[in-house]
Tab-separated table of C-alpha atoms in Angstrom:
chain	number	residue	atom	x	y	z
A	1	MET	CA	-30.336	-84.586	23.576
A	2	VAL	CA	-29.625	-87.491	21.170
A	3	THR	CA	-31.475	-90.823	21.119
A	4	VAL	CA	-29.311	-93.746	19.996
A	5	ILE	CA	-31.139	-96.682	18.376
A	6	ASP	CA	-29.372	-100.050	18.263
A	7	THR	CA	-30.019	-101.672	14.868
A	8	ILE	CA	-27.250	-104.284	15.128
A	9	SER	CA	-27.733	-106.290	18.320
A	10	ALA	CA	-30.092	-109.262	18.176
A	11	THR	CA	-31.554	-108.390	21.546
A	12	GLN	CA	-32.966	-104.979	22.364
A	13	LEU	CA	-30.989	-103.019	24.942
A	14	ARG	CA	-32.847	-102.621	28.212
A	15	PRO	CA	-33.207	-98.970	29.259
A	16	ARG	CA	-31.237	-97.961	32.336
A	17	HIS	CA	-34.366	-96.568	33.983
A	18	PRO	CA	-37.371	-98.379	32.461
A	19	GLU	CA	-39.779	-96.804	34.933
A	20	LYS	CA	-38.828	-93.325	33.691
A	21	VAL	CA	-38.915	-93.921	29.916
A	22	ASN	CA	-42.437	-92.601	29.405
A	23	ARG	CA	-42.102	-89.616	31.691
A	24	PRO	CA	-42.081	-86.172	30.072
A	25	ASP	CA	-38.729	-84.416	30.048
A	26	ALA	CA	-38.008	-82.299	33.133
A	27	VAL	CA	-35.919	-79.303	32.129
A	28	SER	CA	-33.417	-77.841	34.589
A	29	PRO	CA	-31.934	-74.340	34.409
A	30	PRO	CA	-28.390	-73.943	32.982
A	31	LYS	CA	-25.572	-74.793	35.374
A	32	PRO	CA	-23.880	-71.809	37.024
A	33	ASP	CA	-20.106	-71.340	36.951
A	34	TRP	CA	-19.623	-72.687	40.478
A	35	ILE	CA	-20.786	-76.155	39.396
A	36	ARG	CA	-18.203	-76.650	36.634
A	37	VAL	CA	-15.631	-79.469	36.995
A	38	ARG	CA	-12.755	-80.667	34.840
A	39	ALA	CA	-13.008	-83.816	32.735
A	40	PRO	CA	-11.104	-86.793	34.228
A	41	ASN	CA	-7.964	-87.503	32.179
A	42	THR	CA	-5.024	-87.934	34.590
A	43	ARG	CA	-2.667	-90.870	35.090
A	44	GLY	CA	-3.972	-91.361	38.636
A	45	TYR	CA	-7.524	-91.596	37.296
A	46	ALA	CA	-6.487	-94.258	34.786
A	47	ASP	CA	-4.632	-96.266	37.443
A	48	THR	CA	-7.650	-96.253	39.754
A	49	ARG	CA	-9.958	-97.298	36.934
A	50	ASN	CA	-7.674	-100.207	36.070
A	51	ILE	CA	-7.588	-101.481	39.667
A	52	VAL	CA	-11.381	-101.256	39.912
A	53	LYS	CA	-11.862	-103.157	36.641
A	54	GLU	CA	-9.200	-105.778	37.393
A	55	ASN	CA	-11.087	-106.719	40.556
A	56	GLY	CA	-14.475	-106.758	38.810
A	57	LEU	CA	-15.885	-104.069	41.085
A	58	VAL	CA	-18.612	-101.453	40.728
A	59	THR	CA	-18.195	-97.895	42.007
A	60	VAL	CA	-20.865	-95.381	42.876
A	61	CYS	CA	-18.525	-92.778	41.395
A	62	GLU	CA	-19.317	-94.139	37.921
A	63	GLU	CA	-22.840	-95.449	38.392
A	64	ALA	CA	-24.195	-92.282	40.006
A	65	GLY	CA	-22.275	-89.959	37.678
A	66	CYS	CA	-20.445	-88.176	40.498
A	67	PRO	CA	-19.003	-84.804	39.401
A	68	ASN	CA	-15.964	-85.325	41.641
A	69	ILE	CA	-14.763	-88.557	40.024
A	70	GLY	CA	-11.797	-86.912	38.302
A	71	GLU	CA	-10.493	-85.327	41.499
A	72	CYS	CA	-11.048	-88.380	43.695
A	73	TRP	CA	-9.764	-91.039	41.308
A	74	ASP	CA	-6.661	-88.989	40.577
A	75	LYS	CA	-5.874	-89.452	44.293
A	76	LYS	CA	-6.877	-93.157	44.085
A	77	HIS	CA	-9.975	-92.556	46.204
A	78	ALA	CA	-12.797	-94.758	44.892
A	79	THR	CA	-16.107	-95.536	46.599
A	80	PHE	CA	-17.036	-99.184	46.103
A	81	MET	CA	-20.655	-100.112	45.456
A	82	ILE	CA	-21.325	-103.698	46.496
A	83	MET	CA	-24.114	-106.148	45.637
A	84	GLY	CA	-24.209	-105.299	41.940
A	85	ASP	CA	-25.027	-102.315	39.765
A	86	THR	CA	-28.823	-102.663	39.734
A	87	CYS	CA	-31.110	-101.221	42.416
A	88	THR	CA	-34.568	-102.414	43.431
A	89	ARG	CA	-35.669	-98.832	44.155
A	90	ALA	CA	-36.512	-96.156	41.595
A	91	CYS	CA	-35.652	-92.841	43.246
A	92	ALA	CA	-36.318	-89.764	41.128
A	93	PHE	CA	-32.823	-88.321	41.679
A	94	CYS	CA	-30.570	-91.346	41.197
A	95	ASN	CA	-28.690	-92.502	38.090
A	96	VAL	CA	-28.033	-96.068	39.304
A	97	LYS	CA	-29.785	-98.685	37.154
A	98	THR	CA	-33.219	-99.896	38.241
A	99	GLY	CA	-34.439	-103.487	37.952
A	100	MET	CA	-34.143	-106.947	39.462
A	101	PRO	CA	-30.515	-107.551	40.539
A	102	GLY	CA	-28.627	-110.790	40.081
A	103	ALA	CA	-27.316	-113.109	42.776
A	104	LEU	CA	-24.690	-111.854	45.212
A	105	ASP	CA	-21.047	-112.511	44.378
A	106	ALA	CA	-19.694	-114.448	47.365
A	107	SER	CA	-16.132	-113.395	46.516
A	108	GLU	CA	-16.926	-109.671	46.341
A	109	PRO	CA	-15.905	-108.825	49.938
A	110	GLU	CA	-12.404	-110.208	49.279
A	111	HIS	CA	-12.186	-108.335	45.956
A	112	VAL	CA	-13.102	-105.083	47.701
A	113	ALA	CA	-10.462	-105.763	50.344
A	114	GLU	CA	-7.829	-106.487	47.678
A	115	ALA	CA	-8.660	-103.298	45.749
A	116	THR	CA	-8.472	-101.329	49.002
A	117	PHE	CA	-4.992	-102.776	49.547
A	118	LYS	CA	-3.804	-102.054	45.986
A	119	LEU	CA	-5.086	-98.478	46.104
A	120	GLY	CA	-3.351	-97.972	49.457
A	121	LEU	CA	-6.454	-96.485	51.030
A	122	ALA	CA	-6.098	-95.221	54.590
A	123	HIS	CA	-9.870	-94.694	54.665
A	124	VAL	CA	-12.289	-96.616	52.464
A	125	VAL	CA	-15.949	-95.947	51.718
A	126	VAL	CA	-18.283	-98.817	50.799
A	127	THR	CA	-21.873	-98.298	49.684
A	128	SER	CA	-24.467	-100.439	47.914
A	129	VAL	CA	-27.588	-100.534	45.848
A	130	ASP	CA	-30.876	-101.229	47.631
A	131	ARG	CA	-31.535	-104.983	47.711
A	132	ASP	CA	-35.166	-105.279	48.751
A	133	ASP	CA	-35.152	-108.720	47.109
A	134	LEU	CA	-32.868	-110.158	49.822
A	135	ALA	CA	-34.235	-111.352	53.160
A	136	ASP	CA	-31.706	-109.262	55.083
A	137	GLY	CA	-31.353	-106.461	52.523
A	138	GLY	CA	-27.709	-107.448	52.086
A	139	ALA	CA	-26.746	-106.833	55.720
A	140	GLU	CA	-24.565	-109.945	56.029
A	141	HIS	CA	-22.790	-109.079	52.774
A	142	PHE	CA	-21.999	-105.626	54.187
A	143	ALA	CA	-20.676	-107.206	57.388
A	144	ARG	CA	-18.540	-109.698	55.436
A	145	THR	CA	-17.072	-106.841	53.394
A	146	VAL	CA	-16.141	-104.885	56.521
A	147	ARG	CA	-14.505	-107.974	58.039
A	148	ALA	CA	-12.600	-108.754	54.817
A	149	ILE	CA	-11.174	-105.230	54.658
A	150	ARG	CA	-10.178	-105.402	58.338
A	151	GLU	CA	-8.306	-108.651	57.703
A	152	ARG	CA	-6.514	-107.492	54.538
A	153	CYS	CA	-5.944	-103.860	55.583
A	154	PRO	CA	-5.979	-103.724	59.400
A	155	SER	CA	-4.912	-100.072	59.575
A	156	THR	CA	-7.565	-98.836	57.125
A	157	THR	CA	-10.583	-97.106	58.633
A	158	ILE	CA	-13.930	-98.112	57.139
A	159	GLU	CA	-16.944	-95.984	56.297
A	160	ILE	CA	-20.138	-97.592	55.060
A	161	LEU	CA	-23.078	-95.900	53.343
A	162	THR	CA	-26.025	-98.247	53.671
A	163	PRO	CA	-29.588	-98.484	52.394
A	164	ASP	CA	-32.391	-98.182	54.930
A	165	PHE	CA	-33.017	-101.952	55.464
A	166	LEU	CA	-36.735	-101.134	55.486
A	167	ARG	CA	-38.777	-104.064	56.830
A	168	LYS	CA	-35.596	-106.154	57.303
A	169	GLU	CA	-35.790	-107.146	60.965
A	170	GLY	CA	-32.369	-107.518	62.590
A	171	ALA	CA	-30.417	-106.382	59.516
A	172	LEU	CA	-29.046	-103.205	61.073
A	173	GLU	CA	-27.749	-105.125	64.097
A	174	VAL	CA	-25.776	-107.453	61.801
A	175	VAL	CA	-24.047	-104.528	60.082
A	176	ALA	CA	-23.374	-102.602	63.309
A	177	ALA	CA	-21.822	-105.727	64.881
A	178	ALA	CA	-19.078	-105.582	62.231
A	179	LYS	CA	-18.063	-102.238	63.805
A	180	PRO	CA	-17.419	-99.911	60.874
A	181	ASP	CA	-15.731	-96.681	61.918
A	182	VAL	CA	-18.445	-94.562	60.263
A	183	PHE	CA	-22.049	-95.586	59.615
A	184	ASN	CA	-23.604	-93.350	56.971
A	185	HIS	CA	-27.189	-93.416	55.787
A	186	ASN	CA	-28.433	-90.503	53.714
A	187	LEU	CA	-31.830	-88.889	54.159
A	188	GLU	CA	-31.375	-87.349	50.684
A	189	THR	CA	-34.126	-84.716	50.996
A	190	VAL	CA	-36.647	-83.124	53.339
A	191	PRO	CA	-39.706	-85.199	54.400
A	192	SER	CA	-42.227	-83.241	52.309
A	193	HIS	CA	-40.402	-84.360	49.140
A	194	TYR	CA	-40.139	-88.086	49.918
A	195	LEU	CA	-43.218	-89.066	47.901
A	196	ASN	CA	-41.745	-87.599	44.705
A	197	VAL	CA	-38.003	-87.934	45.309
A	198	ARG	CA	-37.558	-91.055	47.448
A	199	PRO	CA	-40.912	-92.893	47.249
A	200	GLY	CA	-39.631	-96.291	48.407
A	201	ALA	CA	-38.247	-94.907	51.683
A	202	ARG	CA	-39.710	-93.565	54.919
A	203	TYR	CA	-38.156	-90.457	56.474
A	204	PHE	CA	-38.646	-91.315	60.136
A	205	HIS	CA	-37.525	-94.902	59.587
A	206	SER	CA	-34.222	-93.498	58.307
A	207	ILE	CA	-33.935	-91.209	61.333
A	208	ARG	CA	-34.619	-94.158	63.616
A	209	LEU	CA	-32.013	-96.275	61.795
A	210	LEU	CA	-29.318	-93.720	62.580
A	211	GLN	CA	-30.489	-93.376	66.170
A	212	ARG	CA	-30.410	-97.158	66.606
A	213	VAL	CA	-26.755	-97.326	65.517
A	214	LYS	CA	-25.836	-95.056	68.422
A	215	GLU	CA	-27.876	-97.182	70.814
A	216	ILE	CA	-26.052	-100.320	69.680
A	217	ASP	CA	-22.551	-98.820	69.741
A	218	PRO	CA	-22.024	-95.163	70.735
A	219	THR	CA	-18.391	-95.315	69.546
A	220	ILE	CA	-19.430	-95.632	65.882
A	221	PHE	CA	-19.563	-92.262	64.144
A	222	THR	CA	-22.869	-91.657	62.370
A	223	LYS	CA	-23.315	-89.574	59.272
A	224	SER	CA	-26.105	-88.465	56.953
A	225	GLY	CA	-26.573	-86.170	54.005
A	226	ILE	CA	-29.146	-84.338	51.944
A	227	MET	CA	-29.294	-82.702	48.531
A	228	VAL	CA	-30.660	-79.208	48.053
A	229	GLY	CA	-32.124	-77.645	44.944
A	230	LEU	CA	-35.099	-80.025	44.762
A	231	GLY	CA	-37.611	-77.383	45.811
A	232	GLU	CA	-37.155	-77.571	49.585
A	233	GLU	CA	-37.575	-74.540	51.849
A	234	ARG	CA	-34.835	-73.329	54.177
A	235	HIS	CA	-36.880	-74.001	57.311
A	236	GLU	CA	-37.286	-77.616	56.163
A	237	VAL	CA	-33.517	-78.064	55.913
A	238	LEU	CA	-33.114	-76.653	59.421
A	239	GLN	CA	-35.747	-79.109	60.701
A	240	VAL	CA	-33.800	-82.001	59.140
A	241	MET	CA	-30.757	-80.809	61.064
A	242	ASP	CA	-32.761	-80.875	64.303
A	243	ASP	CA	-34.103	-84.358	63.548
A	244	LEU	CA	-30.606	-85.669	62.896
A	245	ARG	CA	-29.241	-84.118	66.068
A	246	SER	CA	-32.087	-85.717	68.032
A	247	ALA	CA	-30.697	-89.027	66.710
A	248	GLU	CA	-27.177	-87.953	67.826
A	249	VAL	CA	-25.807	-87.941	64.275
A	250	ASP	CA	-22.230	-86.656	64.232
A	251	PHE	CA	-21.612	-85.634	60.638
A	252	LEU	CA	-23.844	-83.818	58.130
A	253	THR	CA	-23.243	-83.347	54.396
A	254	ILE	CA	-25.227	-80.978	52.174
A	255	GLY	CA	-24.678	-80.823	48.412
A	256	GLN	CA	-26.329	-79.495	45.287
A	257	TYR	CA	-28.652	-81.892	43.455
A	258	LEU	CA	-27.647	-82.362	39.814
A	259	GLN	CA	-30.067	-83.904	37.328
A	260	PRO	CA	-28.632	-87.109	35.723
A	261	THR	CA	-31.030	-87.083	32.730
A	262	ARG	CA	-34.128	-85.193	31.652
A	263	LYS	CA	-36.248	-88.107	32.849
A	264	HIS	CA	-35.097	-87.489	36.431
A	265	HIS	CA	-36.363	-84.850	38.835
A	266	ALA	CA	-35.532	-81.360	37.611
A	267	VAL	CA	-33.198	-79.025	39.446
A	268	MET	CA	-35.516	-76.395	40.855
A	269	ARG	CA	-32.743	-74.064	41.915
A	270	TYR	CA	-28.948	-73.898	42.073
A	271	ILE	CA	-28.016	-72.883	45.595
A	272	PRO	CA	-25.194	-70.286	45.662
A	273	PRO	CA	-22.047	-70.974	47.731
A	274	ASP	CA	-22.897	-68.338	50.364
A	275	GLU	CA	-26.124	-70.187	51.245
A	276	PHE	CA	-24.154	-73.401	51.708
A	277	ALA	CA	-21.798	-71.503	54.031
A	278	SER	CA	-24.824	-70.334	56.000
A	279	TYR	CA	-26.154	-73.898	56.317
A	280	GLU	CA	-22.736	-75.041	57.538
A	281	LYS	CA	-22.600	-72.337	60.191
A	282	VAL	CA	-26.090	-73.189	61.469
A	283	ALA	CA	-25.331	-76.927	61.508
A	284	TYR	CA	-22.237	-76.455	63.644
A	285	ALA	CA	-24.274	-74.280	66.012
A	286	LYS	CA	-26.765	-77.139	66.359
A	287	GLY	CA	-24.024	-79.446	67.580
A	288	PHE	CA	-22.737	-81.508	64.647
A	289	LEU	CA	-19.103	-82.519	65.109
A	290	MET	CA	-18.430	-82.254	61.372
A	291	VAL	CA	-20.246	-80.489	58.539
A	292	SER	CA	-19.491	-80.428	54.828
A	293	ALA	CA	-21.747	-78.099	52.834
A	294	SER	CA	-20.920	-76.894	49.324
A	295	PRO	CA	-22.301	-77.227	45.796
A	296	LEU	CA	-20.058	-80.217	45.012
A	297	THR	CA	-20.209	-81.902	48.424
A	298	ARG	CA	-20.987	-85.612	48.152
A	299	SER	CA	-21.113	-88.292	50.852
A	300	SER	CA	-17.672	-89.713	50.181
A	301	HIS	CA	-15.928	-86.609	48.854
A	302	HIS	CA	-12.813	-85.982	50.987
A	303	ALA	CA	-14.073	-88.730	53.319
A	304	GLY	CA	-10.617	-89.596	54.648
A	305	ASP	CA	-9.696	-86.015	55.520
A	306	ASP	CA	-13.133	-85.436	57.017
A	307	PHE	CA	-12.824	-88.567	59.151
A	308	ALA	CA	-9.601	-87.236	60.657
A	309	LYS	CA	-11.376	-83.966	61.505
A	310	LEU	CA	-14.298	-85.921	62.947
A	311	LYS	CA	-12.020	-87.853	65.317
A	312	ALA	CA	-10.276	-84.654	66.355
A	313	ALA	CA	-13.610	-82.958	67.062
A	314	ARG	CA	-14.758	-85.832	69.285
A	315	LYS	CA	-11.445	-85.795	71.138
A	316	ALA	CA	-11.671	-82.046	71.722
A	317	LEU	CA	-15.235	-82.397	72.995
A	318	ALA	CA	-14.153	-85.047	75.501
A	319	ARG	CA	-11.546	-82.808	77.145
C-alpha cells in the first residue's frame, strides 16, 4: 500500500474516511479466482462515463468501487446516486465518502431523468447517500427524482435503493407515494454484526421499513440484500431470509463482501460459488419471487433483467 502526500496544494486534502484514519489496518485474505473481473476499457464504458459527467451526476458504481462497473457501463447501465457524494453515516464496509454533505441540488432530479433518457434505459436504478442532516432524510428529493424520470421517460421502470429514514417521521410515505416499481432497502448484514458493520442503523427498523412499503402499496415490489464474508454464520443468514419473508419482501440479493481499503472491515472469508447456489436454493424454497446469489452479485447488477423475471414470477403466482 502506498501513501501519497500532497506537498503542492495550499490546503490539505481531506481524507475520504476521516473516522477510519487512525484505525489499524485490517488484512483480508488474497482474493480467489472466482472474484476476478476485467478492467473497464470499452467504448460503451467511455460513452456512459461521458453522459454521467455531462449531467454532473454521481454514481454508486464509482463511489462504492463496484467490481461490475466495466460490465454494466459497457451496456450503458449506470446506477445514479443522488443527494451528493458524501454520506452522514460511517459504515465499516462502505467506500462512499463520510462527512457533512452540501445542500441539495434542486435540478438533480431533472438531470437524472435526462441521463436516463440519453442512456436509453428501460430500467433505471436510483440510490443515495444517507442524509441524516435533512429533516426528511431526502425523501422528497427521492420522490421528485422518480416523478422527473416518469415525465421524461414514461416507459422506463424505476427501482430505488433508499437509506433507512431512521427517525424521519413520514419520510417513507412520501417516497412510496411516488410509486417506484421496485423499493429496495438493503439490510447489508446479519443483526449480530450491526454494531461493528452498520452502527448507525437498526436491523428491525429496516425490516419494518420494508414491511411498511407493502402495507402502503402491495403492488410495489420490495427488495433487500446482504453481504456475506463478514463473519456471519449460515444459520444467521437463514434467519435474515425468514425475517424478510415475514415482511413480504419479494427479491433477495446475496453477494460477497469486498474490502475497499485496509481501514475498512476485513473480509473474514470468501464464500465459494457452491455455497451461494445453496443460499439461492433455500431462499426460493422460503418463498422469494426472485433471488440473486453469487460472489459478484450487487443490488443493481442485472437489475433490468431481474425485474423482468420478477414480474413474470408474480404473474405465474397469480394464475
